[in-house]
PDB file of N, CA and C in Angstrom:
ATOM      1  N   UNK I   1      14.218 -18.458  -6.705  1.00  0.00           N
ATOM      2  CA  UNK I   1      13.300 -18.485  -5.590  1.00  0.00           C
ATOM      3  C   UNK I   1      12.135 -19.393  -5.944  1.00  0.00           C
ATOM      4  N   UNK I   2      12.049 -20.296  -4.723  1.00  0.00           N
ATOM      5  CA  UNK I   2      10.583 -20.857  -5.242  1.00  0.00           C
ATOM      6  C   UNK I   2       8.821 -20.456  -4.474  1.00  0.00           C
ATOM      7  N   UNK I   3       8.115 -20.107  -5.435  1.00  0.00           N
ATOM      8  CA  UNK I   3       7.239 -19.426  -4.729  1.00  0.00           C
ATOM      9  C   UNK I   3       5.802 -20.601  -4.926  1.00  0.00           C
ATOM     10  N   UNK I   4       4.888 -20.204  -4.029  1.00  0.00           N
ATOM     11  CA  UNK I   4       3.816 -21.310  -3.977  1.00  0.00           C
ATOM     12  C   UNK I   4       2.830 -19.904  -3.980  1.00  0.00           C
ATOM     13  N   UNK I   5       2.091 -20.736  -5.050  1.00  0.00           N
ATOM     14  CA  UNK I   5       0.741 -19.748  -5.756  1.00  0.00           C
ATOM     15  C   UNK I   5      -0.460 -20.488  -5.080  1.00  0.00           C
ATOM     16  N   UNK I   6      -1.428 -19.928  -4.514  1.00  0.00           N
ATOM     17  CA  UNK I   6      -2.087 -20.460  -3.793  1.00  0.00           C
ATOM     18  C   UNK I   6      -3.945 -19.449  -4.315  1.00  0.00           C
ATOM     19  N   UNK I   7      -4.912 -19.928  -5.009  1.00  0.00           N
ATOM     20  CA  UNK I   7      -5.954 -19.743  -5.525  1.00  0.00           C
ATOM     21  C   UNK I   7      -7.096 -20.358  -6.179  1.00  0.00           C
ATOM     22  N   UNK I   8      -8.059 -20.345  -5.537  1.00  0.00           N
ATOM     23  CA  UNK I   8      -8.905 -21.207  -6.447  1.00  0.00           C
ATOM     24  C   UNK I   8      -9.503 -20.771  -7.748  1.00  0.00           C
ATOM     25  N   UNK I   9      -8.890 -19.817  -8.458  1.00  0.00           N
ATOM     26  CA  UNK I   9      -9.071 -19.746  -9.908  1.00  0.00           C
ATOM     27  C   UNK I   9      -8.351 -20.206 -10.760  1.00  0.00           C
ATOM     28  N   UNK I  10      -8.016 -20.522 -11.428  1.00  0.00           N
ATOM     29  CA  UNK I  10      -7.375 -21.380 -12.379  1.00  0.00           C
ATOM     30  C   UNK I  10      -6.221 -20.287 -13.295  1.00  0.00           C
ATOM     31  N   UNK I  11      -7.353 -19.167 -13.745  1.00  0.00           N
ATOM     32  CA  UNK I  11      -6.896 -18.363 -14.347  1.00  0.00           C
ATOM     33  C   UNK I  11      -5.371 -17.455 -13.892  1.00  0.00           C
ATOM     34  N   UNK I  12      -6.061 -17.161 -12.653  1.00  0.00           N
ATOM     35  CA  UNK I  12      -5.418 -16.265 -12.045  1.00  0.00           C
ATOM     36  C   UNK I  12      -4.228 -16.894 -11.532  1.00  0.00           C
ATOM     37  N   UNK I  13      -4.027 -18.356 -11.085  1.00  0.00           N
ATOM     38  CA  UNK I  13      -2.678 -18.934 -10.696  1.00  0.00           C
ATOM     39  C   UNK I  13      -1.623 -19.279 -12.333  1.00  0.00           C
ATOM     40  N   UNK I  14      -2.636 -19.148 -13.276  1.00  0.00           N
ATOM     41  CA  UNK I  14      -2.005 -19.203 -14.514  1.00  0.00           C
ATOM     42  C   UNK I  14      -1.048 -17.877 -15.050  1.00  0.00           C
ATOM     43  N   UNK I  15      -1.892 -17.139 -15.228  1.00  0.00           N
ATOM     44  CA  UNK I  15      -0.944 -15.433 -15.165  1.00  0.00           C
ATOM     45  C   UNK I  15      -0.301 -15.479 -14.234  1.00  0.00           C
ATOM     46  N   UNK I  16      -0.149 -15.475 -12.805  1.00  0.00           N
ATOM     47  CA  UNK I  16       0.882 -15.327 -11.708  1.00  0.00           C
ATOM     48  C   UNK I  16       2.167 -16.259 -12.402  1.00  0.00           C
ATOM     49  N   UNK I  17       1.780 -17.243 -12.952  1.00  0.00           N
ATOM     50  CA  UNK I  17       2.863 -18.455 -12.859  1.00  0.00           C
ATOM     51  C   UNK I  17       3.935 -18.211 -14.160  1.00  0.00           C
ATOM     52  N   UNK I  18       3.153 -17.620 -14.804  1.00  0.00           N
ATOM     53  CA  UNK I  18       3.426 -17.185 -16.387  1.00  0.00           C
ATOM     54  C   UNK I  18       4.761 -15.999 -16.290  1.00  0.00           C
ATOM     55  N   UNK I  19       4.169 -15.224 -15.448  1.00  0.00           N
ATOM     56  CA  UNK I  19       5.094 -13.865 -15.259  1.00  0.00           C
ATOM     57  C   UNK I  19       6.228 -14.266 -14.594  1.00  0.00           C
ATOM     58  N   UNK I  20       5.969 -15.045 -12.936  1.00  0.00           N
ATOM     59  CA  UNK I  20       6.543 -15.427 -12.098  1.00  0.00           C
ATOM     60  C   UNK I  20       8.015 -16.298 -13.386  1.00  0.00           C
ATOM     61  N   UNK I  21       7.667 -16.932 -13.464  1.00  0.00           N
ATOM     62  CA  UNK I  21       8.353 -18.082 -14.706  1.00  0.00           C
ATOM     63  C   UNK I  21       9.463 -17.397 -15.313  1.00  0.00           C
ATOM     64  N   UNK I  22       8.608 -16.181 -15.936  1.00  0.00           N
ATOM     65  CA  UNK I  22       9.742 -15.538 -17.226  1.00  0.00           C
ATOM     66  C   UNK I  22      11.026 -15.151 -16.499  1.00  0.00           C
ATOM     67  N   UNK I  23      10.919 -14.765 -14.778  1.00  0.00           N
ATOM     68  CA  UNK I  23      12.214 -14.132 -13.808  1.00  0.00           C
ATOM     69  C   UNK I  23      12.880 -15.151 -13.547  1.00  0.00           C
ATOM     70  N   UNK I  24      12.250 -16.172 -13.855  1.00  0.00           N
ATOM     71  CA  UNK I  24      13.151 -17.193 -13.626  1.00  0.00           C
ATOM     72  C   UNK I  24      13.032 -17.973 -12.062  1.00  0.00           C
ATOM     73  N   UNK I  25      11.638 -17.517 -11.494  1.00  0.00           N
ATOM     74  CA  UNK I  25      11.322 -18.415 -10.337  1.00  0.00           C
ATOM     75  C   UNK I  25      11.246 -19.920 -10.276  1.00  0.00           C
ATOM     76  N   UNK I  26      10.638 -20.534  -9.451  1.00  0.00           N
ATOM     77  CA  UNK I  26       9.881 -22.133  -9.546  1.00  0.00           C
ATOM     78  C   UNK I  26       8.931 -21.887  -9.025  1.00  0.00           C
ATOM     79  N   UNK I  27       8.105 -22.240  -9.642  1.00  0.00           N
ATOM     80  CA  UNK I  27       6.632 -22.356  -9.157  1.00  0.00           C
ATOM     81  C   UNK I  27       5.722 -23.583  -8.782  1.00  0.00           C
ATOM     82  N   UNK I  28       5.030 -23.449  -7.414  1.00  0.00           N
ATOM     83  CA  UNK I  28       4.577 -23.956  -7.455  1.00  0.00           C
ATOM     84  C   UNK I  28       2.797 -24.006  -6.802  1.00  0.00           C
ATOM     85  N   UNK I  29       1.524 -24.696  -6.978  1.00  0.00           N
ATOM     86  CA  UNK I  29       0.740 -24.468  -6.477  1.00  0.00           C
ATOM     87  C   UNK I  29      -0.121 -25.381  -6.172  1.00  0.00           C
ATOM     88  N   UNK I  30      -1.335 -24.216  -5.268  1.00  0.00           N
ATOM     89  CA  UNK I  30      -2.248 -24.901  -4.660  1.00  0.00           C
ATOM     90  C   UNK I  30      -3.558 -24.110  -4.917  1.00  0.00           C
ATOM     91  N   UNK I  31      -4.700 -25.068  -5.057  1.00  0.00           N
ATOM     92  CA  UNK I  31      -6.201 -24.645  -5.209  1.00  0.00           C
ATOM     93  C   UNK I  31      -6.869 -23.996  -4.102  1.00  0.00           C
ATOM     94  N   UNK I  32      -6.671 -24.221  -2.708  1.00  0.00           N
ATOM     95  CA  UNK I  32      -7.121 -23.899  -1.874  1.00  0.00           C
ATOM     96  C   UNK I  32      -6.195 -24.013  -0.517  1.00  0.00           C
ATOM     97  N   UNK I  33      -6.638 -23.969   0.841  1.00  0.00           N
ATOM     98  CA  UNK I  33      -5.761 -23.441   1.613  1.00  0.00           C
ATOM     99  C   UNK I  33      -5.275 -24.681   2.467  1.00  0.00           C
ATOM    100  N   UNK I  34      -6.515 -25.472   2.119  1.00  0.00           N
ATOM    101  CA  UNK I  34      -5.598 -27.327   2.794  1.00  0.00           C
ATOM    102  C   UNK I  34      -4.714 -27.588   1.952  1.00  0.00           C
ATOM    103  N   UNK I  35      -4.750 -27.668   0.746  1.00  0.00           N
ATOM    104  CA  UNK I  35      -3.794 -27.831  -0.650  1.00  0.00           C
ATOM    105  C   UNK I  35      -2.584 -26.884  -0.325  1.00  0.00           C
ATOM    106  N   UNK I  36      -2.675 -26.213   0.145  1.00  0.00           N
ATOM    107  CA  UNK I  36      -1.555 -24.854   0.646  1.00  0.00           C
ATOM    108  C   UNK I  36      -0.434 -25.579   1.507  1.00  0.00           C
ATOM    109  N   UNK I  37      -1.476 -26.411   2.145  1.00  0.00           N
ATOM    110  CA  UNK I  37      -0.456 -26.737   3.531  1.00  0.00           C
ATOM    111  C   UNK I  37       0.044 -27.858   3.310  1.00  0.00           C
ATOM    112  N   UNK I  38      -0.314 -28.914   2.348  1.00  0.00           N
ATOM    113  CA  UNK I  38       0.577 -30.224   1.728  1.00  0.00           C
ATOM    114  C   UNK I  38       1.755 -29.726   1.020  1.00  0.00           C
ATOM    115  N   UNK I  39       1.206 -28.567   0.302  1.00  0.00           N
ATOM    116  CA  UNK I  39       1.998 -28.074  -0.808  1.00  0.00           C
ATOM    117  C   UNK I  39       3.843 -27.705  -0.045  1.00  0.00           C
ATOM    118  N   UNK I  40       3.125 -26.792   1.232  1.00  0.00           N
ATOM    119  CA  UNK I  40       4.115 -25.956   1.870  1.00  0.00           C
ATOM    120  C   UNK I  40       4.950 -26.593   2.248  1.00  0.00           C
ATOM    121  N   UNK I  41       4.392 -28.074   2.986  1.00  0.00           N
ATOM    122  CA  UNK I  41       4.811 -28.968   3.496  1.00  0.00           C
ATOM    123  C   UNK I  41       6.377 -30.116   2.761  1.00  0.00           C
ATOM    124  N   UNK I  42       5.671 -29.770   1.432  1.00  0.00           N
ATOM    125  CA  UNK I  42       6.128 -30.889   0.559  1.00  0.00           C
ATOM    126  C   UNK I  42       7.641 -30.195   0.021  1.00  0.00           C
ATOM    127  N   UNK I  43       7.227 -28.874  -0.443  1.00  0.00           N
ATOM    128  CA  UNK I  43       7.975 -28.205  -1.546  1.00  0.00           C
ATOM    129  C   UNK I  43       8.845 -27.380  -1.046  1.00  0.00           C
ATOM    130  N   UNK I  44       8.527 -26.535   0.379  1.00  0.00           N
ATOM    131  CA  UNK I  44       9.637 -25.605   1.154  1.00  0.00           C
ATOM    132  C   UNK I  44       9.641 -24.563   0.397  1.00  0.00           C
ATOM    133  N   UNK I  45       8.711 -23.583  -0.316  1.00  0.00           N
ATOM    134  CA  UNK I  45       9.001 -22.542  -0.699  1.00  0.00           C
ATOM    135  C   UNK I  45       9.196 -21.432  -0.209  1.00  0.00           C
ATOM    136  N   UNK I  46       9.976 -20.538  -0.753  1.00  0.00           N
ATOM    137  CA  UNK I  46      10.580 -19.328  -0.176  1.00  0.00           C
ATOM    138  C   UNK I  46       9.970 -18.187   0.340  1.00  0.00           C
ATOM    139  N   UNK I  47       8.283 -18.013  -0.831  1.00  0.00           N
ATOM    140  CA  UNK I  47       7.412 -17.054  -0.507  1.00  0.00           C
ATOM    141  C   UNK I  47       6.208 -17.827  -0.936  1.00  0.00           C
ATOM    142  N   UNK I  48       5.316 -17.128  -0.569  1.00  0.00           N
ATOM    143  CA  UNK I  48       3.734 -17.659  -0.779  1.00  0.00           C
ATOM    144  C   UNK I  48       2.759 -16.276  -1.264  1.00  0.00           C
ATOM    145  N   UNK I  49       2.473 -16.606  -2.039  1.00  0.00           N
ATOM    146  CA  UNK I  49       1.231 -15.851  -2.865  1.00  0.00           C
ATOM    147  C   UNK I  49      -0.511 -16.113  -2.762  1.00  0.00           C
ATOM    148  N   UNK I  50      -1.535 -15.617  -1.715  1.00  0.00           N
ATOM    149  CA  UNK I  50      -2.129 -16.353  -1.616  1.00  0.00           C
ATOM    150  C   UNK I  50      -3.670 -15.914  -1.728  1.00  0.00           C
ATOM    151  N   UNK I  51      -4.651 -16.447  -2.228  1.00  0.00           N
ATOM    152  CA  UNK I  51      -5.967 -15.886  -2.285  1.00  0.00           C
ATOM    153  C   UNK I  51      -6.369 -15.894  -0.765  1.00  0.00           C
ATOM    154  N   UNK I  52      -7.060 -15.166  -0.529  1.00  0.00           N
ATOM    155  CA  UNK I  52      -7.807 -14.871   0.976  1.00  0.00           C
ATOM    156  C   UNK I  52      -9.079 -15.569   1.206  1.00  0.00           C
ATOM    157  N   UNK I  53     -10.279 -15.582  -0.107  1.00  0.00           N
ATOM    158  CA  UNK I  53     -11.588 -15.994  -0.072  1.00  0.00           C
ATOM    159  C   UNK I  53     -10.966 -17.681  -1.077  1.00  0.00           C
ATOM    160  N   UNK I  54     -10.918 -18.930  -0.617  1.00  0.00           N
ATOM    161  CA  UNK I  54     -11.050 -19.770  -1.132  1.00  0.00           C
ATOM    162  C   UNK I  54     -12.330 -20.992  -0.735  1.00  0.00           C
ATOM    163  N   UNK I  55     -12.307 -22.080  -0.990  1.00  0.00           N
ATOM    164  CA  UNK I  55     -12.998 -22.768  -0.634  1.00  0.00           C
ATOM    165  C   UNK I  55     -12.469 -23.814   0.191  1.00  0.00           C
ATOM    166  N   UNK I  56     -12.700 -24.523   0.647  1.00  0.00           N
ATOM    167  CA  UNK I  56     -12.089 -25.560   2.043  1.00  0.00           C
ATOM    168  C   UNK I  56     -11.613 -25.170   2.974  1.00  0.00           C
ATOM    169  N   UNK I  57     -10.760 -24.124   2.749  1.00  0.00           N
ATOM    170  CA  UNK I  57      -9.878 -23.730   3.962  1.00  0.00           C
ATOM    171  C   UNK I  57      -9.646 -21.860   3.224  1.00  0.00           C
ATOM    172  N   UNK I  58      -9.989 -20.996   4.126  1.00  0.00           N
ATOM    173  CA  UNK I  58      -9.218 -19.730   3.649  1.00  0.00           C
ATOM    174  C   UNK I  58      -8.165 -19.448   3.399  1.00  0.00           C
ATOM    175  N   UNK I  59      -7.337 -18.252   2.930  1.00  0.00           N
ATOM    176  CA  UNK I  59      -5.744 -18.250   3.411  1.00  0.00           C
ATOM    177  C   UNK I  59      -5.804 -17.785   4.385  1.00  0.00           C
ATOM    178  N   UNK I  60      -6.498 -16.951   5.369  1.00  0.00           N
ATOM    179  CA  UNK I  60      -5.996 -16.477   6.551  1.00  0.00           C
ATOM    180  C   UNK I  60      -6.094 -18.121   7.603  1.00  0.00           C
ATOM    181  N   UNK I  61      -6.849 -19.458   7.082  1.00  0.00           N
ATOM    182  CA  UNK I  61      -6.561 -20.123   8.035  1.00  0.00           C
ATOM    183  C   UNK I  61      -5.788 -20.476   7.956  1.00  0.00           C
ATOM    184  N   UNK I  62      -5.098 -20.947   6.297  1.00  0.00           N
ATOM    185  CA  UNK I  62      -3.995 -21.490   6.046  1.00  0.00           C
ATOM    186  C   UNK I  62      -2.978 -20.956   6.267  1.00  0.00           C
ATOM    187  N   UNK I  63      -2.847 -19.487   6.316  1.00  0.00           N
ATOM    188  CA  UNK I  63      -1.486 -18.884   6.486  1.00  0.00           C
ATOM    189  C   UNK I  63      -0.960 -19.464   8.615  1.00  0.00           C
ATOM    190  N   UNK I  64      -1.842 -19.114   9.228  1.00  0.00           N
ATOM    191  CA  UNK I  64      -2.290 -19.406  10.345  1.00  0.00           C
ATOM    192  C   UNK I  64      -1.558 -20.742  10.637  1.00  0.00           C
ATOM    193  N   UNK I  65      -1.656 -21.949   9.943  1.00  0.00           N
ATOM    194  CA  UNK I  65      -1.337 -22.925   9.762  1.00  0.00           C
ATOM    195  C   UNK I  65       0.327 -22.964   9.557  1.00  0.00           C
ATOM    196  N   UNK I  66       0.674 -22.399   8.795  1.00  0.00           N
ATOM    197  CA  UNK I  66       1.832 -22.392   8.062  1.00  0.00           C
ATOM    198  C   UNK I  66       2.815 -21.872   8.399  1.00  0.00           C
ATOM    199  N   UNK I  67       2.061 -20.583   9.359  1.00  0.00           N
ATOM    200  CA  UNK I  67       3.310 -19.735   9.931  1.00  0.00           C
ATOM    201  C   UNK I  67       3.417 -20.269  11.363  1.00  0.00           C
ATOM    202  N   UNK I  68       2.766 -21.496  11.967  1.00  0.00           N
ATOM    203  CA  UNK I  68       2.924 -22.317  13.252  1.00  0.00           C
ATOM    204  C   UNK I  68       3.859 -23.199  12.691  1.00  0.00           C
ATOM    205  N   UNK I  69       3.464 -23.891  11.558  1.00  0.00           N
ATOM    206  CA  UNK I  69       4.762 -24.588  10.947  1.00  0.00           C
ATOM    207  C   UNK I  69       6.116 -24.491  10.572  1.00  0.00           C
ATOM    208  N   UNK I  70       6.062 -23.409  10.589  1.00  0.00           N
ATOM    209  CA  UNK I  70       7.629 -22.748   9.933  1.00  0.00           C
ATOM    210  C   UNK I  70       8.697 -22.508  10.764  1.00  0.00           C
ATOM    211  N   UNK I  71       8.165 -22.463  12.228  1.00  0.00           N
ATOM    212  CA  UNK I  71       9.435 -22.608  13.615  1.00  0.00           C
ATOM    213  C   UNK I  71      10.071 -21.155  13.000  1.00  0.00           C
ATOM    214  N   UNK I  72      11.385 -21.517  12.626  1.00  0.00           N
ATOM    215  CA  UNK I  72      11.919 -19.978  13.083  1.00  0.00           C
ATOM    216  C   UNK I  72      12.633 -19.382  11.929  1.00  0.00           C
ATOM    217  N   UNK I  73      11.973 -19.885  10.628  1.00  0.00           N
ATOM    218  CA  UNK I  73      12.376 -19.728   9.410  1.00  0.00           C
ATOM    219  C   UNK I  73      11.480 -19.019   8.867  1.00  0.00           C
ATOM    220  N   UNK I  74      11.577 -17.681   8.578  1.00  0.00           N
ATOM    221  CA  UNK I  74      10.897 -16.803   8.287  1.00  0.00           C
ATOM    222  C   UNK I  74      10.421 -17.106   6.509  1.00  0.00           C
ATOM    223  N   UNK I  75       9.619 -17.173   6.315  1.00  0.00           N
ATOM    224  CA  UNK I  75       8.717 -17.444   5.222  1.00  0.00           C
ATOM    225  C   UNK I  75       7.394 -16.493   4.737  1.00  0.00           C
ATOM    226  N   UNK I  76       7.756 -15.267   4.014  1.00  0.00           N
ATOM    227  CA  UNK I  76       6.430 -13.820   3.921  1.00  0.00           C
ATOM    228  C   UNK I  76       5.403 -14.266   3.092  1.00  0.00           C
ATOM    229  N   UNK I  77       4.139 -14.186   3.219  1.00  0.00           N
ATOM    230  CA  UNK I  77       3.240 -15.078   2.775  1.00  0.00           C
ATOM    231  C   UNK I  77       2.505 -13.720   2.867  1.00  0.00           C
ATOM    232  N   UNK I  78       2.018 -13.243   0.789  1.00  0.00           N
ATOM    233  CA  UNK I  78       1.407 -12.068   0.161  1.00  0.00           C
ATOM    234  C   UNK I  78       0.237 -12.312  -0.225  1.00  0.00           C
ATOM    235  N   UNK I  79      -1.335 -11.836   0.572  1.00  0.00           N
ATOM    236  CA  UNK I  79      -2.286 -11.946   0.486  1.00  0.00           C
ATOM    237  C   UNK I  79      -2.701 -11.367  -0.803  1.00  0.00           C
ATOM    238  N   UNK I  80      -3.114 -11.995  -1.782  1.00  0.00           N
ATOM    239  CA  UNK I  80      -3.745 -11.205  -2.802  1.00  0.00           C
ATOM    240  C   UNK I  80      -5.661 -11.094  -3.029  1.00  0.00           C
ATOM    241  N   UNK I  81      -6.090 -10.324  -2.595  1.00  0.00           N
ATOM    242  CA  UNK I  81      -7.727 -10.780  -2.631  1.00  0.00           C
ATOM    243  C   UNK I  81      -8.567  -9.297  -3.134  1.00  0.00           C
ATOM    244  N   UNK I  82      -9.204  -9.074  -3.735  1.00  0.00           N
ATOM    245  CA  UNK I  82     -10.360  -8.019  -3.758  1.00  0.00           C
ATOM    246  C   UNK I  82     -10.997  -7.514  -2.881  1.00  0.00           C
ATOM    247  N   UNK I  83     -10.687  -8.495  -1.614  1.00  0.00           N
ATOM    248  CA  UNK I  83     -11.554  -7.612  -0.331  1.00  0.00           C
ATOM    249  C   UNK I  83     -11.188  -6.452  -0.213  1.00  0.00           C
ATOM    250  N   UNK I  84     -11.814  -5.465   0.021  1.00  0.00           N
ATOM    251  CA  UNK I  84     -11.313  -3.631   0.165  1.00  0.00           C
ATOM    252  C   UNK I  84     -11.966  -3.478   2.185  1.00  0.00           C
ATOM    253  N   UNK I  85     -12.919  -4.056   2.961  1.00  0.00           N
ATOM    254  CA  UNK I  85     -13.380  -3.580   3.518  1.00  0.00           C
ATOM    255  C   UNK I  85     -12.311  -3.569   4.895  1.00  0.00           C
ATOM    256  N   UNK I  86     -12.524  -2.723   5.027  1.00  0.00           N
ATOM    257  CA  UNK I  86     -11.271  -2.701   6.752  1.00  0.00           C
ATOM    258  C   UNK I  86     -11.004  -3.543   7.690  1.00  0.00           C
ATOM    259  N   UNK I  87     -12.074  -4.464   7.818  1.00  0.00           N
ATOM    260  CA  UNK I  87     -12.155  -5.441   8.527  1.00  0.00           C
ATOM    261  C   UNK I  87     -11.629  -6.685   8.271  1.00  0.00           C
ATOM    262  N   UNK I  88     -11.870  -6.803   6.656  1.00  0.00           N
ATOM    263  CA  UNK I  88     -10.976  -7.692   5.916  1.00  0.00           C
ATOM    264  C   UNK I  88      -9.814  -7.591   6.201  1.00  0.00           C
ATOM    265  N   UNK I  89      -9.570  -6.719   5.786  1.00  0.00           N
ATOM    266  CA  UNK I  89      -7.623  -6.145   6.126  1.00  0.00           C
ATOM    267  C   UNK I  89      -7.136  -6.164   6.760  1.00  0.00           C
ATOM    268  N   UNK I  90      -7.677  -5.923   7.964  1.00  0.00           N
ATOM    269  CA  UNK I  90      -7.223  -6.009   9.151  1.00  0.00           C
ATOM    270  C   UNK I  90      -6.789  -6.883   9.983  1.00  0.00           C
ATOM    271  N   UNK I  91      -7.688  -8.282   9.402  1.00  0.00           N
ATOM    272  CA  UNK I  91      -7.027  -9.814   9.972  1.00  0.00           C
ATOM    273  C   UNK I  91      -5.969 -10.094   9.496  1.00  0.00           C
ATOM    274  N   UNK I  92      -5.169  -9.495   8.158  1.00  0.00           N
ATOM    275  CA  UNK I  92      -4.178  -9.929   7.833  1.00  0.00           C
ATOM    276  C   UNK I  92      -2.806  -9.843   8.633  1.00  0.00           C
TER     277      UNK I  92
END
């Protein structure tokens, strides 16, 4: 499976990629949520992993983006973020 890691920490797309790796995925990524959408664009991955609070573009815009792009090929795109508040959550 190839999955697209999508975060503007460095760290954190590093551990995802690390683990992701050992199962024997492909990985691939993006810094932020315009970077998301070249990426998505380019690479066709299977699932998406994605920070919520980035810089340039969010993931909820990018997902937004992506899931207009995808026509009728279902593609599950897994918000990962620290937001806890309900309201946060709720846009997802």
């Amino acid at each position: 499976m190839k999955i697209l890691i999508v975060d503007d920490d460095r760290s954190t797309r590093m551990l995802l990629k690390a683990f992701l790796a050992q199962s024997g995925h492909a990985i691939v990524e993006a810094s932020n949520g315009a970077e998301a959408i070249e990426v998505f664009a380019r690479e066709n991955p299977d699932l998406i992993l994605m920070d919520v609070t980035m810089p340039v573009m969010t993931g909820y815009e990018a997902a937004t983006i992506i899931k207009q792009r995808c026509g009728n090929r279902f593609v599950p795109i897994i918000f990962l973020t620290g937001l806890n508040d309900d309201e946060s959550l709720a846009v997802a």
